Coordinates of C-alpha atoms in Angstrom, one line a residue:
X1 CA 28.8 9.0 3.7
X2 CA 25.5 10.1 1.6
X3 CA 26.4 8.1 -1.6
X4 CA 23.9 10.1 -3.4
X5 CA 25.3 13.3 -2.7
X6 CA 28.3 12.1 -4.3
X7 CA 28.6 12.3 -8.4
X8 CA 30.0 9.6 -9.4
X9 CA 30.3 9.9 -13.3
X10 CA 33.5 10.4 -14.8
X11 CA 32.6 12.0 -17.7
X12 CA 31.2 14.8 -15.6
X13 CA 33.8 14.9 -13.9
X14 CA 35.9 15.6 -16.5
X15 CA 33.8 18.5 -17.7
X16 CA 33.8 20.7 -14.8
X17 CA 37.8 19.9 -14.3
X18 CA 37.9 21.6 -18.1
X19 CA 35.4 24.3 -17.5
X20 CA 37.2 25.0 -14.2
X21 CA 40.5 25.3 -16.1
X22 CA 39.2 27.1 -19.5
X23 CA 37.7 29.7 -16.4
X24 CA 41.7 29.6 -14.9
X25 CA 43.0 30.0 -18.1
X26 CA 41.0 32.9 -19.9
X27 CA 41.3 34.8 -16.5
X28 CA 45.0 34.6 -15.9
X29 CA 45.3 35.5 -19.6
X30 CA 43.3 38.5 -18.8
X31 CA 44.5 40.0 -16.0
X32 CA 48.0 38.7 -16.8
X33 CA 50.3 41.9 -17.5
X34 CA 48.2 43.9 -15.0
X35 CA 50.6 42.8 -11.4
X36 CA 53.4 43.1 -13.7
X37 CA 52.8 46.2 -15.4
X38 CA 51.5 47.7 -12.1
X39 CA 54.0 46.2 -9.2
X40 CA 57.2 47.1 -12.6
X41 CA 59.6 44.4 -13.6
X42 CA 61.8 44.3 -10.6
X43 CA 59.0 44.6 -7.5
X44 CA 57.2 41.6 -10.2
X45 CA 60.8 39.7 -10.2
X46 CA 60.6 39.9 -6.4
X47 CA 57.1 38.0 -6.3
X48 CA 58.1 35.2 -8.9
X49 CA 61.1 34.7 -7.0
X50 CA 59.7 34.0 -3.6
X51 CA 56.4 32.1 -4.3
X52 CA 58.5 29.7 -7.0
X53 CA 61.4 29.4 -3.7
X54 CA 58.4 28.1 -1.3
X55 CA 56.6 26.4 -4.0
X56 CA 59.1 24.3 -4.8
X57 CA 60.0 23.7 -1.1
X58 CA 56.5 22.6 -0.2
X59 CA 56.7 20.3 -3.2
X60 CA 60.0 19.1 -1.8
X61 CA 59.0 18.4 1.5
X62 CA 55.9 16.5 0.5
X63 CA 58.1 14.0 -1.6
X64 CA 54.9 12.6 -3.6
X65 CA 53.0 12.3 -0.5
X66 CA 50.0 14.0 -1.5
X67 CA 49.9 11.4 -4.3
X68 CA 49.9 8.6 -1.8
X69 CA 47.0 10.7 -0.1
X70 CA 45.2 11.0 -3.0
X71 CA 45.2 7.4 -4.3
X72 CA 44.7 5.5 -1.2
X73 CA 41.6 7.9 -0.3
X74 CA 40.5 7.1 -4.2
X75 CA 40.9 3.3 -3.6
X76 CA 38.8 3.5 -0.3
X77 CA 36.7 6.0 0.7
X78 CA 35.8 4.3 4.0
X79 CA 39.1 4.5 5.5
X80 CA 38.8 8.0 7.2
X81 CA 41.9 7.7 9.9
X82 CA 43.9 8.5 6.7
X83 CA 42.2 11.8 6.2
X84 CA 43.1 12.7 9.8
X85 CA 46.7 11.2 10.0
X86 CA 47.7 13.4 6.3
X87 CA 46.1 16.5 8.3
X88 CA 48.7 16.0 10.7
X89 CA 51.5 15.6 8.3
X90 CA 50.6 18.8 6.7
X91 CA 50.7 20.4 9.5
X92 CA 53.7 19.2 10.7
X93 CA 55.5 20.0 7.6
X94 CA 54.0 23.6 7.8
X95 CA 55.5 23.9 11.2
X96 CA 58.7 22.5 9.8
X97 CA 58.8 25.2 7.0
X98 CA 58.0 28.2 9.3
X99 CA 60.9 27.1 11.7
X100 CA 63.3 26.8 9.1
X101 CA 62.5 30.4 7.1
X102 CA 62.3 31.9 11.1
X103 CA 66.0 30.7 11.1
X104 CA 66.9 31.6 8.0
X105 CA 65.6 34.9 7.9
X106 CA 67.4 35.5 11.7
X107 CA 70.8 34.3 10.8
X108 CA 73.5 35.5 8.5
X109 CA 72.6 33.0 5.7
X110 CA 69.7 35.4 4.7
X111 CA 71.4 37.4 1.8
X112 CA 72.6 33.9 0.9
X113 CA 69.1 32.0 0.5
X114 CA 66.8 35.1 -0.1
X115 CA 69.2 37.6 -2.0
X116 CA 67.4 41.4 -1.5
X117 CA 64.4 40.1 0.2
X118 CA 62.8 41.7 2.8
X119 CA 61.8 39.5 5.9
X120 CA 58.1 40.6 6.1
X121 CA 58.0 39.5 2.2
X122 CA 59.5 36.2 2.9
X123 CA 57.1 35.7 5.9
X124 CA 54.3 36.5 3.3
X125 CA 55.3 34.2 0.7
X126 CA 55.9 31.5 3.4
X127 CA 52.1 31.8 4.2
X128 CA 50.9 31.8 1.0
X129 CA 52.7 28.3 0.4
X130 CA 51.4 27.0 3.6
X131 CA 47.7 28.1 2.6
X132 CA 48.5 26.1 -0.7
X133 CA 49.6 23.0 1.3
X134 CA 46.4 22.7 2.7
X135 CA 44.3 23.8 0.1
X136 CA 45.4 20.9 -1.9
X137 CA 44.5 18.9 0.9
X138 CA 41.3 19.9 0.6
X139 CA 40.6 19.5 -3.4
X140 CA 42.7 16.9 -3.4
X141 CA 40.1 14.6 -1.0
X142 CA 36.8 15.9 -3.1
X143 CA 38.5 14.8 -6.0
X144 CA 39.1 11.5 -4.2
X145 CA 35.7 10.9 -2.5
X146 CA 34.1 11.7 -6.3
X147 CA 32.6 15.5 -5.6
X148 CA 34.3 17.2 -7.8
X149 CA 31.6 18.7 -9.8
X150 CA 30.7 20.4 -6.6
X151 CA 33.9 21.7 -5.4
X152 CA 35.0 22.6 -9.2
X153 CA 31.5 25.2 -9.4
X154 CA 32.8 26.9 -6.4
X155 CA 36.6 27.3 -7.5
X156 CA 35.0 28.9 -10.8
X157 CA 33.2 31.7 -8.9
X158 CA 36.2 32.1 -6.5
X159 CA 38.7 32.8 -9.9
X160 CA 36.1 35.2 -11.3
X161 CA 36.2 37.5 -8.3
X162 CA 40.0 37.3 -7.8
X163 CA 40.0 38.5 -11.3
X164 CA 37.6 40.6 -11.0
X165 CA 39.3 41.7 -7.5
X166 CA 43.2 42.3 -9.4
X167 CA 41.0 44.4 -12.6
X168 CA 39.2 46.9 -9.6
X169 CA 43.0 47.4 -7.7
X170 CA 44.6 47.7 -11.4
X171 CA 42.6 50.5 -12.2
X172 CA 42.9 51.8 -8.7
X173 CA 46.6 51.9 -8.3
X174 CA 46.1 49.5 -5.3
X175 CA 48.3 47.2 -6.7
X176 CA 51.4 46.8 -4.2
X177 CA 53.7 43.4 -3.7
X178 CA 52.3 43.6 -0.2
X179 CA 48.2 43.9 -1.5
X180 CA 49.0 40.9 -4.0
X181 CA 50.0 38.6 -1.1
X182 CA 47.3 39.4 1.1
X183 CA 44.8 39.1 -1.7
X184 CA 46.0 35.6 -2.3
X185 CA 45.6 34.5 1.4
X186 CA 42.5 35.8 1.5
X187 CA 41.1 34.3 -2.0
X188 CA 43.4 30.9 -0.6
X189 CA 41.7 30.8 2.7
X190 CA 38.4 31.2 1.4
X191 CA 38.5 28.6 -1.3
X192 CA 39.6 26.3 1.8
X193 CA 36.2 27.4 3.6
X194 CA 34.5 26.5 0.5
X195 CA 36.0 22.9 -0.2
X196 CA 35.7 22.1 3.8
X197 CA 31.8 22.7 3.2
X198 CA 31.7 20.6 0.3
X199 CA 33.0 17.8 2.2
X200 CA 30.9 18.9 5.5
X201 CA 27.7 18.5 2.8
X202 CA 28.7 14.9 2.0
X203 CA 29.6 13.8 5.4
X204 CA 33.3 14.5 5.5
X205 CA 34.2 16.2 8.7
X206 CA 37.7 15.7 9.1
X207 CA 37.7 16.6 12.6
X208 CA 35.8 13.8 13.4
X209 CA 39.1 11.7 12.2
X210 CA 41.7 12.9 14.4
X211 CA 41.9 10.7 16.9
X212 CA 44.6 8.3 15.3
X213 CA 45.9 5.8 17.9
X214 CA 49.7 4.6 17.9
X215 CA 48.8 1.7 15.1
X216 CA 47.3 4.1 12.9
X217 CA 50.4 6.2 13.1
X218 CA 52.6 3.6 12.5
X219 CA 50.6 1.9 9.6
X220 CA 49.6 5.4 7.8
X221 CA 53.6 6.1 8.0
X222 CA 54.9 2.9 6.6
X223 CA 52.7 2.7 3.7
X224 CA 53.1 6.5 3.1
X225 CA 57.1 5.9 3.3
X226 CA 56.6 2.4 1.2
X227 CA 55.0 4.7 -1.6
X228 CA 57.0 7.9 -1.5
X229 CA 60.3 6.5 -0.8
X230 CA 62.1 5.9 -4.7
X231 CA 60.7 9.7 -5.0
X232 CA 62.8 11.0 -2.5
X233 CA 66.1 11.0 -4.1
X234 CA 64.2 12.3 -7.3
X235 CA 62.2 14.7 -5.2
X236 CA 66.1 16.0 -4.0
X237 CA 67.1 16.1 -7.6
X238 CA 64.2 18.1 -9.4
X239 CA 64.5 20.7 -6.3
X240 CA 67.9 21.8 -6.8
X241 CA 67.4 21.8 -10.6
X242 CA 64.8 24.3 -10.8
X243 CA 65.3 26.1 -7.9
X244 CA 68.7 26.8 -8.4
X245 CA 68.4 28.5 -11.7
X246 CA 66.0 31.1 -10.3
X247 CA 68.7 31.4 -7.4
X248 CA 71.3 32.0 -9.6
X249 CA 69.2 34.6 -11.8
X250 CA 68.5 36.3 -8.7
X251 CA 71.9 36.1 -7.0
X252 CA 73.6 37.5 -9.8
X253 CA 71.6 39.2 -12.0
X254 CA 69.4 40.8 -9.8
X255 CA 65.6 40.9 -9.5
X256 CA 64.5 43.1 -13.1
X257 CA 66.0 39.9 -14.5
X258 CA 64.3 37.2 -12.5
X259 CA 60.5 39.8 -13.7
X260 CA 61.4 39.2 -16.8
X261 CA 61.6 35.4 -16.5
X262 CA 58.6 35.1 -14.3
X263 CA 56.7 36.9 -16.9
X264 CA 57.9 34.6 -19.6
X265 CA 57.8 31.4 -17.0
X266 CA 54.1 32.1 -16.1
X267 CA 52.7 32.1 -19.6
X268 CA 53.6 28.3 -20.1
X269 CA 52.3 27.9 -16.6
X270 CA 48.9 29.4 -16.9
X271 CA 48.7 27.1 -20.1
X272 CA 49.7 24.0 -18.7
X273 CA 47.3 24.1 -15.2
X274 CA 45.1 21.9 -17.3
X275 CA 47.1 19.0 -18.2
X276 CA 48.7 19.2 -13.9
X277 CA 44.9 19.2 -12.4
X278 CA 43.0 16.9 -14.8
X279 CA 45.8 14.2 -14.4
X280 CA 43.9 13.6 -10.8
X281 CA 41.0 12.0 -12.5
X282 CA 42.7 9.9 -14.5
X283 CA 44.8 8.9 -11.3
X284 CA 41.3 8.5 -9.5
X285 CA 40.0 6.1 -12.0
X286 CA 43.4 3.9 -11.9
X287 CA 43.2 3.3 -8.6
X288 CA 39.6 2.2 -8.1
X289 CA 40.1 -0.4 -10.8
X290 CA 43.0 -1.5 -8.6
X291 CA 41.0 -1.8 -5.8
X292 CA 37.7 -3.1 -7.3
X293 CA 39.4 -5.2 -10.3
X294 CA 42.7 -5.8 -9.9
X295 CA 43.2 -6.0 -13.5
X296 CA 46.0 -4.1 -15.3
X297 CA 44.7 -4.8 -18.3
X298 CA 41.6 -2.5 -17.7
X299 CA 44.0 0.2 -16.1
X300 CA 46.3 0.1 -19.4
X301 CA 42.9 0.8 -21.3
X302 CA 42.0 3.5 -19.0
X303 CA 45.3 5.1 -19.1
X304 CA 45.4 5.0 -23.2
X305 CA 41.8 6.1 -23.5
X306 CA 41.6 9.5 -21.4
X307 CA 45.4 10.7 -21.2
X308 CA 45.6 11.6 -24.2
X309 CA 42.5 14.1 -23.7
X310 CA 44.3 15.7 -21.2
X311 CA 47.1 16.4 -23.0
X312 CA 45.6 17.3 -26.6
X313 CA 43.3 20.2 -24.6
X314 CA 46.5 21.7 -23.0
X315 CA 48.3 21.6 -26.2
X316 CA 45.2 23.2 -28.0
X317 CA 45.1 25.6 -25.6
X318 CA 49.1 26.1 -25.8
X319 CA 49.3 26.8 -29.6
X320 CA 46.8 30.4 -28.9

């Protein structure tokens, strides 16, 4: 690895995580009520539903693994088998996720799990999650390996034009639930492109790391299962308790309903993307002084001195 390719400064680390976000933020604001107003409240319902369903079944399925990822690639950025072993695990989980919606889809629980959805739709949404998956993958190990300056310049650009994209098809009447989800794989694949060559640039070719051998398997999934294990039964839990409120909405009151939520839903969303990404340097910094120090005195100071940053920006940013 190039070391001085690599910014290591936290402080400016922290500043292009906030400009990144303030860039999220003032562009969702902005082109907010344009999918809505042009896809109508029901088509708009249909959306929320489906990406919150997979969304929340990715984040089930990880069960805080991406976590455990994150902080042992912070702790040592030597230890490359680990970038190759979690690419497999996404992977396999992907695989796992397009089995089971091929099933569900195909069998007579479909009006069950995915009430009035149609299959291509499902399939769509399916991707889209997937695309996320690995896309966090991605950001997640620049964040880790300290070049997030880098990869955060190159998310900016990428949320302009997909602004700037949704503005052209609003004013176009290109706007359809099926142009919205191929606009998001596209803008998803491409910021995957980008963060790959960030980590190409600073000698991260995660290719290089696939060949794990049996140990490596076994060690990467103990410590993995060692870390994520007391947040399965929570992971379980949290699932059911979101999801199935949007399930029942939808089951029962129909999709105009579930529009009108999502609407509502996505405005605290948009507002709180700050506090959920930021929180990653903060964990980045914690786990160095683990490795480094050892000294939990220095992470309780670390802790107390930035998180409440964090939190005071997204609340600032909540009150407009």
């Amino acid at each position: 690895m190039k070391e001085s390719k690599i910014d290591h400064s936290f402080k400016k680390r922290f500043v292009s995580k906030l400009t990144t976000n303030m860039f999220k933020i003032l562009a969702g604001l902005a082109t907010l009520g344009f999918i809505p107003r042009a896809l109508g409240v029901e088509t708009y319902g249909d959306l929320g539903f489906l990406t919150v369903f997979f969304k929340k079944v990715v984040k089930l399925l990880k069960v805080g693994t991406s976590t455990a990822y994150f902080v042992k690639v912070s702790k040592d950025n030597s230890n490359k088998k680990i970038i190759g072993f979690y690419f497999y695990y996404i992977t396999f989980l992907s695989l796992m996720l397009f089995t089971g919606v091929l099933w569900g889809v195909n069998s007579s629980f479909k009006e069950i799990i995915f009430p009035g959805q149609q299959a291509i739709f499902i399939y769509a949404a399916c991707l889209i999650a997937v695309l996320y998956l690995f896309l966090e993958f991605f950001n997640n190990t620049n964040d880790a390996i300290g070049s997030t300056v880098q990869n955060e310049v190159r998310i900016i650009i990428v949320s302009l034009l997909n602004a700037a994209f949704i503005t052209i098809m609003y004013f176009t009447n290109t706007i359809t639930l099926g142009s919205v989800f191929i606009l998001n794989s596209f803008i998803f694949l491409f910021l995957i492109y980008l963060s790959n060559r960030v980590l190409i640039r600073n000698d991260i070719i995660f290719f290089k790391y696939l060949s794990l051998t049996r140990d490596d398997i076994y060690k990467n999934l103990s410590d993995f299962y060692k870390f994520s294990n007391p947040l399965i039964v929570n992971g379980i839990i949290v699932f059911f308790a979101i999801i199935i409120d949007r399930w029942l909405l939808q089951h029962y009151h129909g999709s105009v309903e579930q529009g009108y939520y999502t609407i509502a839903f996505q405005i605290a969303a948009i507002l709180m993307v700050f506090a959920n990404s930021s929180s990653l340097l903060i964990l980045r910094e914690m786990s160095q002084k683990i490795i480094n120090d050892n000294d939990s005195v220095k992470i309780k100071k670390t802790f107390i001195k930035y998180s409440p940053i964090f939190y005071f920006v997204a609340v600032f940013f909540s009150i407009f």
